[in-house]
Amino acid sequence: MNEKRYAIVLDTKKCLNCKACTVACRVENEVPHEDGAYRIWVTALELQGKFPDLHQDFEPSQCQHCQNTPCESVCPTHATYKTPEGVVLVDYDKCILCKACMTACPYDARFVHEHHKAIDKCTMCYHRLAEGREPACVETCPTKVRVFGDLNDPNSQVSKLLDTNRYYRLKEDRNTNPRLYYIIK
Amino acid sequence: MSFSNLKLSRRKFLAASGVTLAAASVANGLGTIKAVANEHAEGKSKSLGRKFVPSSCAMCVNKCGLIAEVVNGKIKKLNPNHKFFKSRSMLCARGNAGAEEPYNPDRLKAPLLRVGKRGEGQFKEISWDEAFKIVAKNLDEIKRKYENRSSVVFYSTEGFQEEFFHFLVQSYGSTNTVRHPTLCLASVIQGWSSVFGTLPDADMSQAEFVIMLGANRAESIVTPDTIDFQKNRPKGQQIVYVDPRFTFTATKADKWYPIKPGTDLAFILAITNVIVEEGLYDKEFVDKFTYGFDKLKEHIKPYTPEWAEKECEIPASEIRWTAHQFAKYAPRSLVYPGRRTSWYVNDTYMRRACGILTAIVGSWDVPGGIVPKSSIPLAKHDPLFPFFEMAEGRLDAKIGSLDSILPKDERTAAGLPTDSCTFLGEKDGSWITFREAALKGNVYPIKGMITYKQNPVESAPNRAKTLKMMEQMDFICTIDIQMSETAWYSDLVLPESTYLERWDPCHSLSGIWPIVTFRQPVIDPLFNTKSMQEIAAGIVNEMLKIPTLWDDADPADVEDFKATLVEEILNQPMEEFIKHQLSKYPGAFEQIKKEGVFYLSDKPQYGKMRKENTRFKTKSGKIELYNLKYEEKGLDPLPVYRRPSQPEPGKYRFILGRHAWNTHAGTQNNGYLHQIQKENSLWINTKEALRLGIKNGDYVVVKSKVGEQKVKAYVTEKIRPDCVFYAHGFGRISKGLSLVYNKGASQAAILEDKIEPISGNAAMHETFVEIKKA
């Protein structure tokens, strides 16, 4: 199989919630300084326990680049589409801002981009991939929580990580089959 | 002392030692720089197309390697430089947000002269020529009027161009330079150096057992430590994290001890007690390398875990466990030295104790231990400065009684100096002590203030006092990139080019992985701004036109100065300065321009101070568990625990900390970082909030002896009930900072100005506050 199948594997135990990924994404993709405009984010999950026995985890998230794509199926103009590598993109010219995809997305990964007058979301930095560069969030991450690569290449780091670790995906019960894998250590 | 001796010592003290710069012959030096700046002031960029330019970040102190992607003369993105191994292939949130700095709408775009009253914010744009003349004229007037050049204070903080600011200071001849360490890490330098003669690094990448005391590495990023702490964390490494707050670092630690604030020394002494009493120390290392173990053995006896438990509220069994693990994994075990250590009045003793504990288990200069820094030597310039007769010694060296800035409790009563800072840095000074002396006015008057890349109004505790000190000034000039609070209250504001628009000299970043970095412009300057080097050149060139500025110096000295500083350094392009710095290494300049980094080896450096005849920079030449200089000065040669002040009922201790997305008070007015955090909020323990009737999100008033602030409450389990916290950098009073003006609360406004009198460090955790629902 020659086709690439891109995925991101995350080791959230290493996440410091430092927000480097979110800022890198905003700069790279010219996301405007507006509340609610974000392609990726990090959530500090609810604090567990009572003082002084406390525990807290962080969960970076974004468009999950689902294989079963609810946003795509509801889009009346086919503005949302999948590339051969499985990256979910939006064609700004075709988008009529009906927001059906925002409603359909179980991950709240889409927002209205005021400059483009279109729905926007994570593209896995598709424009960088052609140049052999990693997505901006992956490249900048201080502790390398994120690993990007090709699932069809058994020697890629993502394939190896998924071979040797247990993992989960977000909202698996929605049957969206996401391309973001969260490993359990 | 004869005049000639004085002259020699003065010149020697001021001039950097090292190799003299060979007379550089560069045509059209400063002229070229001016021409380029003028072109781009008109917004015409010649650089079409796409390019990648390596340089280094300046959003905090780490200087991480970056590669700027520039499209048609505009920065598209700043990316990590993967060859810059000290920053381990990363850029943090601030590093990424740096792409906005040159384009920030609040940038200072031209020199500004105040036209209304101070603090009113009325300024008019003037030319650089006028600005340089104004500075030179005021420096001259103050010198003549008070017959003392030291009547002008020069405030600065670290940075690649700080050197040029200091060249300006030395050209004028004031002895009053006040640098950042006493708002930061003066006590950690003093404490660790009092044991090892140097401030070492921690090898987080190979340590098996780590004690971190309030060093919040997840949120206060230090490269490579923060990265190694998670990315390269050795399998099985255990981290014991001690902090009154459950920070992001605590979420990653194996144990979190919410210690009672101010008692860290008790915890460390008790661990030392267990290791000594149970004979778990490294006998061979102690015999060979240390001085005073017998005295330590006696001294440490009373400090049992059971005793410490009552002080620091960490169970004795846990302290014992920590001690056993620490000894078990030694020498791959360490007490993390930390960075901002301006906490308590006894901080130097606490840091000393950390060094002593590390030393007795032999965790010194080995993988996974505490390691002395290595560096890559650069060729130094050797400018000569005149000796000026009208310059008094440092103001803060002579203040006399420190009573007003020391808390009255058993620490000061029994063991800390009360008359002066024992080890005052000759170049760094002490912020709190200096301001106190300036306000007292009992030594000599301080009438001029020139500030570079520092914002004392917001960074130093007790803002009201800083503003009061500024009121007495005849002239205030501030050099910055945005309208800081200090700039807002200035008479003259000089806009510096941002770090992405200028050349900066090389710096050798010392450490376990020594590396050399520098800066080159990734874009042309957007506005009518200049680098500190150009500003220093402009002012000094004007000063040379005023004869009365030089009449208390030997004319031959002035000629030397013109030749070695003005012509060879200030009036030359920065590239020449950099080429000279790297002149020992053929091809290094070309390499650093291309790759953004220069190094001799990418392997960690271990073992140079574990050799047979190692002489440490201490009085005994050994690692001083018992410090001989301290004994001489009448200080405790071994760290003695004395109980800190405690809040009265109904009050809370105010503690400080960091977020990974802001640096001090310097980055809040950046759109990307503002997006993450728009104002700060007060952390208060759930039970205490309930008692006070405060709900999450309510506004509260935080009141100390020196001021009060209104801020939103964050009701949480993540902090001890006896203290409260909010982040630095908000509650701003400069209307020139449009995103953060009047948002949230300022620390400077409520922190009391106490000092740690051995190092002169500000003691920033000595403030007690009342909390009321707003």
CSV table of N, CA, C and O in Angstrom, one decimal, chain B residues 528-600:
chain,number,residue,atom,x,y,z
B,528,ASN,N,10.9,53.4,14.0
B,528,ASN,CA,12.1,54.2,14.2
B,528,ASN,C,12.7,53.8,15.6
B,528,ASN,O,12.7,54.6,16.5
B,529,THR,N,13.2,52.6,15.6
B,529,THR,CA,13.7,52.0,16.8
B,529,THR,C,15.2,51.7,16.7
B,529,THR,O,15.7,51.6,15.5
B,530,LYS,N,15.9,51.5,17.8
B,530,LYS,CA,17.3,51.2,17.7
B,530,LYS,C,17.6,50.1,18.7
B,530,LYS,O,16.9,49.9,19.7
B,531,SER,N,18.7,49.4,18.5
B,531,SER,CA,19.2,48.4,19.5
B,531,SER,C,19.9,49.2,20.6
B,531,SER,O,20.2,50.4,20.5
B,532,MET,N,20.1,48.5,21.8
B,532,MET,CA,20.8,49.2,22.9
B,532,MET,C,22.2,49.6,22.5
B,532,MET,O,22.6,50.6,23.0
B,533,GLN,N,22.8,48.8,21.6
B,533,GLN,CA,24.2,49.2,21.2
B,533,GLN,C,24.1,50.6,20.5
B,533,GLN,O,24.9,51.5,20.8
B,534,GLU,N,23.1,50.7,19.6
B,534,GLU,CA,23.0,52.0,18.9
B,534,GLU,C,22.6,53.1,19.8
B,534,GLU,O,23.0,54.3,19.6
B,535,ILE,N,21.8,52.8,20.8
B,535,ILE,CA,21.3,53.8,21.7
B,535,ILE,C,22.5,54.3,22.6
B,535,ILE,O,22.8,55.5,22.8
B,536,ALA,N,23.3,53.3,23.0
B,536,ALA,CA,24.5,53.7,23.8
B,536,ALA,C,25.5,54.5,23.0
B,536,ALA,O,26.0,55.5,23.5
B,537,ALA,N,25.6,54.1,21.7
B,537,ALA,CA,26.5,54.9,20.9
B,537,ALA,C,26.0,56.3,20.7
B,537,ALA,O,26.8,57.3,20.8
B,538,GLY,N,24.7,56.5,20.5
B,538,GLY,CA,24.1,57.8,20.3
B,538,GLY,C,24.3,58.7,21.5
B,538,GLY,O,24.7,59.8,21.4
B,539,ILE,N,24.1,58.1,22.7
B,539,ILE,CA,24.2,58.9,23.9
B,539,ILE,C,25.7,59.3,24.2
B,539,ILE,O,26.0,60.4,24.4
B,540,VAL,N,26.6,58.3,24.0
B,540,VAL,CA,28.0,58.5,24.3
B,540,VAL,C,28.6,59.5,23.3
B,540,VAL,O,29.3,60.4,23.7
B,541,ASN,N,28.2,59.4,22.1
B,541,ASN,CA,28.7,60.4,21.1
B,541,ASN,C,28.2,61.8,21.4
B,541,ASN,O,29.0,62.8,21.3
B,542,GLU,N,27.0,62.0,22.0
B,542,GLU,CA,26.6,63.3,22.4
B,542,GLU,C,27.3,63.7,23.7
B,542,GLU,O,27.7,64.9,23.9
B,543,MET,N,27.5,62.8,24.6
B,543,MET,CA,28.3,63.1,25.8
B,543,MET,C,29.6,63.6,25.5
B,543,MET,O,30.1,64.5,26.2
B,544,LEU,N,30.2,63.1,24.5
B,544,LEU,CA,31.6,63.5,24.1
B,544,LEU,C,31.6,65.0,23.7
B,544,LEU,O,32.7,65.6,23.7
B,545,LYS,N,30.5,65.5,23.3
B,545,LYS,CA,30.4,66.9,22.9
B,545,LYS,C,30.3,67.9,24.0
B,545,LYS,O,30.3,69.1,23.9
B,546,ILE,N,30.1,67.3,25.3
B,546,ILE,CA,29.9,68.2,26.4
B,546,ILE,C,31.2,68.2,27.3
B,546,ILE,O,31.4,67.2,28.1
B,547,PRO,N,32.1,69.2,27.3
B,547,PRO,CA,33.3,69.1,28.0
B,547,PRO,C,33.2,68.9,29.5
B,547,PRO,O,34.0,68.2,30.1
B,548,THR,N,32.2,69.5,30.1
B,548,THR,CA,32.0,69.3,31.6
B,548,THR,C,31.8,67.9,32.0
B,548,THR,O,31.9,67.6,33.2
B,549,LEU,N,31.4,67.0,31.1
B,549,LEU,CA,31.2,65.6,31.4
B,549,LEU,C,32.5,64.9,31.6
B,549,LEU,O,32.6,63.8,32.1
B,550,TRP,N,33.6,65.5,31.2
B,550,TRP,CA,34.9,64.8,31.2
B,550,TRP,C,36.0,65.5,32.0
B,550,TRP,O,37.1,65.0,32.1
B,551,ASP,N,35.5,66.6,32.7
B,551,ASP,CA,36.6,67.4,33.4
B,551,ASP,C,37.1,66.8,34.7
B,551,ASP,O,38.0,67.3,35.3
B,552,ASP,N,36.4,65.7,35.2
B,552,ASP,CA,37.0,65.1,36.4
B,552,ASP,C,37.7,63.8,36.0
B,552,ASP,O,37.9,62.9,36.9
B,553,ALA,N,38.1,63.7,34.7
B,553,ALA,CA,38.9,62.5,34.3
B,553,ALA,C,40.2,62.9,33.7
B,553,ALA,O,40.4,64.1,33.2
B,554,ASP,N,41.2,62.0,33.7
B,554,ASP,CA,42.5,62.3,33.1
B,554,ASP,C,42.3,62.3,31.6
B,554,ASP,O,41.7,61.3,31.0
B,555,PRO,N,42.7,63.3,30.9
B,555,PRO,CA,42.5,63.4,29.4
B,555,PRO,C,43.0,62.2,28.7
B,555,PRO,O,42.4,61.8,27.7
B,556,ALA,N,44.1,61.6,29.1
B,556,ALA,CA,44.7,60.5,28.5
B,556,ALA,C,43.7,59.3,28.6
B,556,ALA,O,43.5,58.5,27.6
B,557,ASP,N,43.0,59.2,29.7
B,557,ASP,CA,42.0,58.1,29.9
B,557,ASP,C,40.9,58.3,28.9
B,557,ASP,O,40.4,57.3,28.4
B,558,VAL,N,40.5,59.5,28.7
B,558,VAL,CA,39.4,59.8,27.8
B,558,VAL,C,39.8,59.4,26.4
B,558,VAL,O,39.0,58.8,25.7
B,559,GLU,N,41.0,59.7,26.1
B,559,GLU,CA,41.5,59.3,24.7
B,559,GLU,C,41.5,57.8,24.6
B,559,GLU,O,41.0,57.2,23.5
B,560,ASP,N,42.0,57.1,25.6
B,560,ASP,CA,41.9,55.6,25.5
B,560,ASP,C,40.5,55.1,25.4
B,560,ASP,O,40.2,54.1,24.6
B,561,PHE,N,39.6,55.7,26.1
B,561,PHE,CA,38.2,55.3,26.1
B,561,PHE,C,37.6,55.5,24.7
B,561,PHE,O,36.9,54.6,24.2
B,562,LYS,N,37.9,56.6,24.1
B,562,LYS,CA,37.4,56.9,22.8
B,562,LYS,C,37.9,55.8,21.8
B,562,LYS,O,37.1,55.3,21.0
B,563,ALA,N,39.2,55.5,21.9
B,563,ALA,CA,39.7,54.5,21.0
B,563,ALA,C,39.2,53.1,21.2
B,563,ALA,O,38.9,52.4,20.3
B,564,THR,N,39.1,52.7,22.5
B,564,THR,CA,38.8,51.3,22.8
B,564,THR,C,37.3,51.0,22.9
B,564,THR,O,36.9,49.9,22.7
B,565,LEU,N,36.5,52.0,23.3
B,565,LEU,CA,35.1,51.7,23.4
B,565,LEU,C,34.3,52.4,22.2
B,565,LEU,O,33.6,51.7,21.5
B,566,VAL,N,34.5,53.7,22.1
B,566,VAL,CA,33.6,54.4,21.2
B,566,VAL,C,33.9,54.0,19.8
B,566,VAL,O,32.9,53.6,19.0
B,567,GLU,N,35.1,54.1,19.4
B,567,GLU,CA,35.4,53.8,17.9
B,567,GLU,C,35.4,52.3,17.7
B,567,GLU,O,35.0,51.8,16.6
B,568,GLU,N,35.9,51.5,18.6
B,568,GLU,CA,36.1,50.1,18.3
B,568,GLU,C,34.8,49.2,18.6
B,568,GLU,O,34.7,48.1,18.1
B,569,ILE,N,34.0,49.7,19.4
B,569,ILE,CA,32.8,48.9,19.8
B,569,ILE,C,31.5,49.6,19.4
B,569,ILE,O,30.7,49.2,18.6
B,570,LEU,N,31.3,50.8,20.0
B,570,LEU,CA,30.0,51.4,19.9
B,570,LEU,C,29.7,51.9,18.5
B,570,LEU,O,28.6,51.8,18.0
B,571,ASN,N,30.7,52.4,17.8
B,571,ASN,CA,30.5,53.0,16.5
B,571,ASN,C,30.7,52.0,15.4
B,571,ASN,O,30.9,52.3,14.2
B,572,GLN,N,30.7,50.7,15.7
B,572,GLN,CA,30.9,49.6,14.7
B,572,GLN,C,29.6,48.8,14.6
B,572,GLN,O,28.9,48.7,15.6
B,573,PRO,N,29.4,48.2,13.5
B,573,PRO,CA,28.2,47.3,13.4
B,573,PRO,C,28.4,46.1,14.4
B,573,PRO,O,29.5,45.7,14.6
B,574,MET,N,27.3,45.6,14.9
B,574,MET,CA,27.4,44.5,15.8
B,574,MET,C,28.0,43.3,15.2
B,574,MET,O,28.7,42.5,15.9
B,575,GLU,N,27.9,43.1,13.9
B,575,GLU,CA,28.6,41.9,13.3
B,575,GLU,C,30.1,41.8,13.6
B,575,GLU,O,30.6,40.8,13.8
B,576,GLU,N,30.7,43.0,13.7
B,576,GLU,CA,32.1,43.1,14.0
B,576,GLU,C,32.4,42.6,15.4
B,576,GLU,O,33.4,41.9,15.7
B,577,PHE,N,31.5,43.0,16.3
B,577,PHE,CA,31.6,42.6,17.7
B,577,PHE,C,31.5,41.1,17.8
B,577,PHE,O,32.3,40.4,18.5
B,578,ILE,N,30.5,40.5,17.1
B,578,ILE,CA,30.3,39.1,17.1
B,578,ILE,C,31.5,38.3,16.5
B,578,ILE,O,32.0,37.3,17.0
B,579,LYS,N,32.0,38.8,15.4
B,579,LYS,CA,33.1,38.2,14.7
B,579,LYS,C,34.3,38.1,15.7
B,579,LYS,O,35.0,37.1,15.7
B,580,HIS,N,34.5,39.2,16.4
B,580,HIS,CA,35.6,39.2,17.3
B,580,HIS,C,35.4,38.1,18.5
B,580,HIS,O,36.3,37.4,18.8
B,581,GLN,N,34.2,38.1,19.0
B,581,GLN,CA,33.9,37.1,20.0
B,581,GLN,C,34.2,35.7,19.6
B,581,GLN,O,34.6,34.9,20.4
B,582,LEU,N,33.9,35.4,18.3
B,582,LEU,CA,34.1,34.0,17.8
B,582,LEU,C,35.5,33.8,17.2
B,582,LEU,O,35.7,32.8,16.6
B,583,SER,N,36.4,34.8,17.3
B,583,SER,CA,37.6,34.8,16.5
B,583,SER,C,38.5,33.6,16.9
B,583,SER,O,39.4,33.3,16.1
B,584,LYS,N,38.3,33.0,18.1
B,584,LYS,CA,39.2,31.9,18.4
B,584,LYS,C,38.8,30.6,17.6
B,584,LYS,O,39.5,29.7,17.6
B,585,TYR,N,37.6,30.7,17.0
B,585,TYR,CA,37.1,29.5,16.3
B,585,TYR,C,36.9,29.7,14.8
B,585,TYR,O,35.9,30.3,14.5
B,586,PRO,N,37.8,29.3,14.0
B,586,PRO,CA,37.7,29.6,12.6
B,586,PRO,C,36.4,29.0,12.0
B,586,PRO,O,36.0,27.9,12.4
B,587,GLY,N,35.7,29.8,11.2
B,587,GLY,CA,34.4,29.3,10.6
B,587,GLY,C,33.2,29.4,11.5
B,587,GLY,O,32.1,29.1,11.1
B,588,ALA,N,33.4,29.8,12.8
B,588,ALA,CA,32.3,29.8,13.8
B,588,ALA,C,31.3,30.8,13.4
B,588,ALA,O,30.1,30.6,13.5
B,589,PHE,N,31.7,32.0,13.0
B,589,PHE,CA,30.8,33.1,12.6
B,589,PHE,C,29.9,32.6,11.5
B,589,PHE,O,28.6,32.8,11.6
B,590,GLU,N,30.4,32.0,10.5
B,590,GLU,CA,29.6,31.6,9.3
B,590,GLU,C,28.7,30.5,9.8
B,590,GLU,O,27.5,30.5,9.4
B,591,GLN,N,29.2,29.6,10.6
B,591,GLN,CA,28.3,28.5,11.1
B,591,GLN,C,27.2,29.0,11.9
B,591,GLN,O,26.0,28.6,11.8
B,592,ILE,N,27.4,30.0,12.8
B,592,ILE,CA,26.4,30.4,13.7
B,592,ILE,C,25.3,31.2,12.9
B,592,ILE,O,24.1,31.2,13.2
B,593,LYS,N,25.8,31.9,11.9
B,593,LYS,CA,24.8,32.7,11.1
B,593,LYS,C,23.9,31.7,10.3
B,593,LYS,O,22.7,31.9,10.1
B,594,LYS,N,24.5,30.6,9.9
B,594,LYS,CA,23.7,29.6,9.1
B,594,LYS,C,22.9,28.7,10.0
B,594,LYS,O,21.7,28.4,9.7
B,595,GLU,N,23.4,28.3,11.1
B,595,GLU,CA,22.7,27.3,12.0
B,595,GLU,C,22.2,27.8,13.3
B,595,GLU,O,21.5,27.2,14.0
B,596,GLY,N,22.5,29.1,13.6
B,596,GLY,CA,22.0,29.7,14.8
B,596,GLY,C,22.7,29.2,16.1
B,596,GLY,O,22.2,29.5,17.2
B,597,VAL,N,23.7,28.4,16.0
B,597,VAL,CA,24.3,27.7,17.2
B,597,VAL,C,25.7,27.4,16.9
B,597,VAL,O,26.1,27.1,15.8
B,598,PHE,N,26.5,27.5,18.0
B,598,PHE,CA,27.9,27.0,17.9
B,598,PHE,C,28.2,26.2,19.1
B,598,PHE,O,27.8,26.7,20.2
B,599,TYR,N,28.9,25.1,19.0
B,599,TYR,CA,29.3,24.3,20.2
B,599,TYR,C,30.5,23.5,19.9
B,599,TYR,O,30.9,23.3,18.7
B,600,LEU,N,31.2,23.1,20.9
B,600,LEU,CA,32.4,22.3,20.7
B,600,LEU,C,32.1,20.8,20.8
B,600,LEU,O,32.7,20.0,20.2
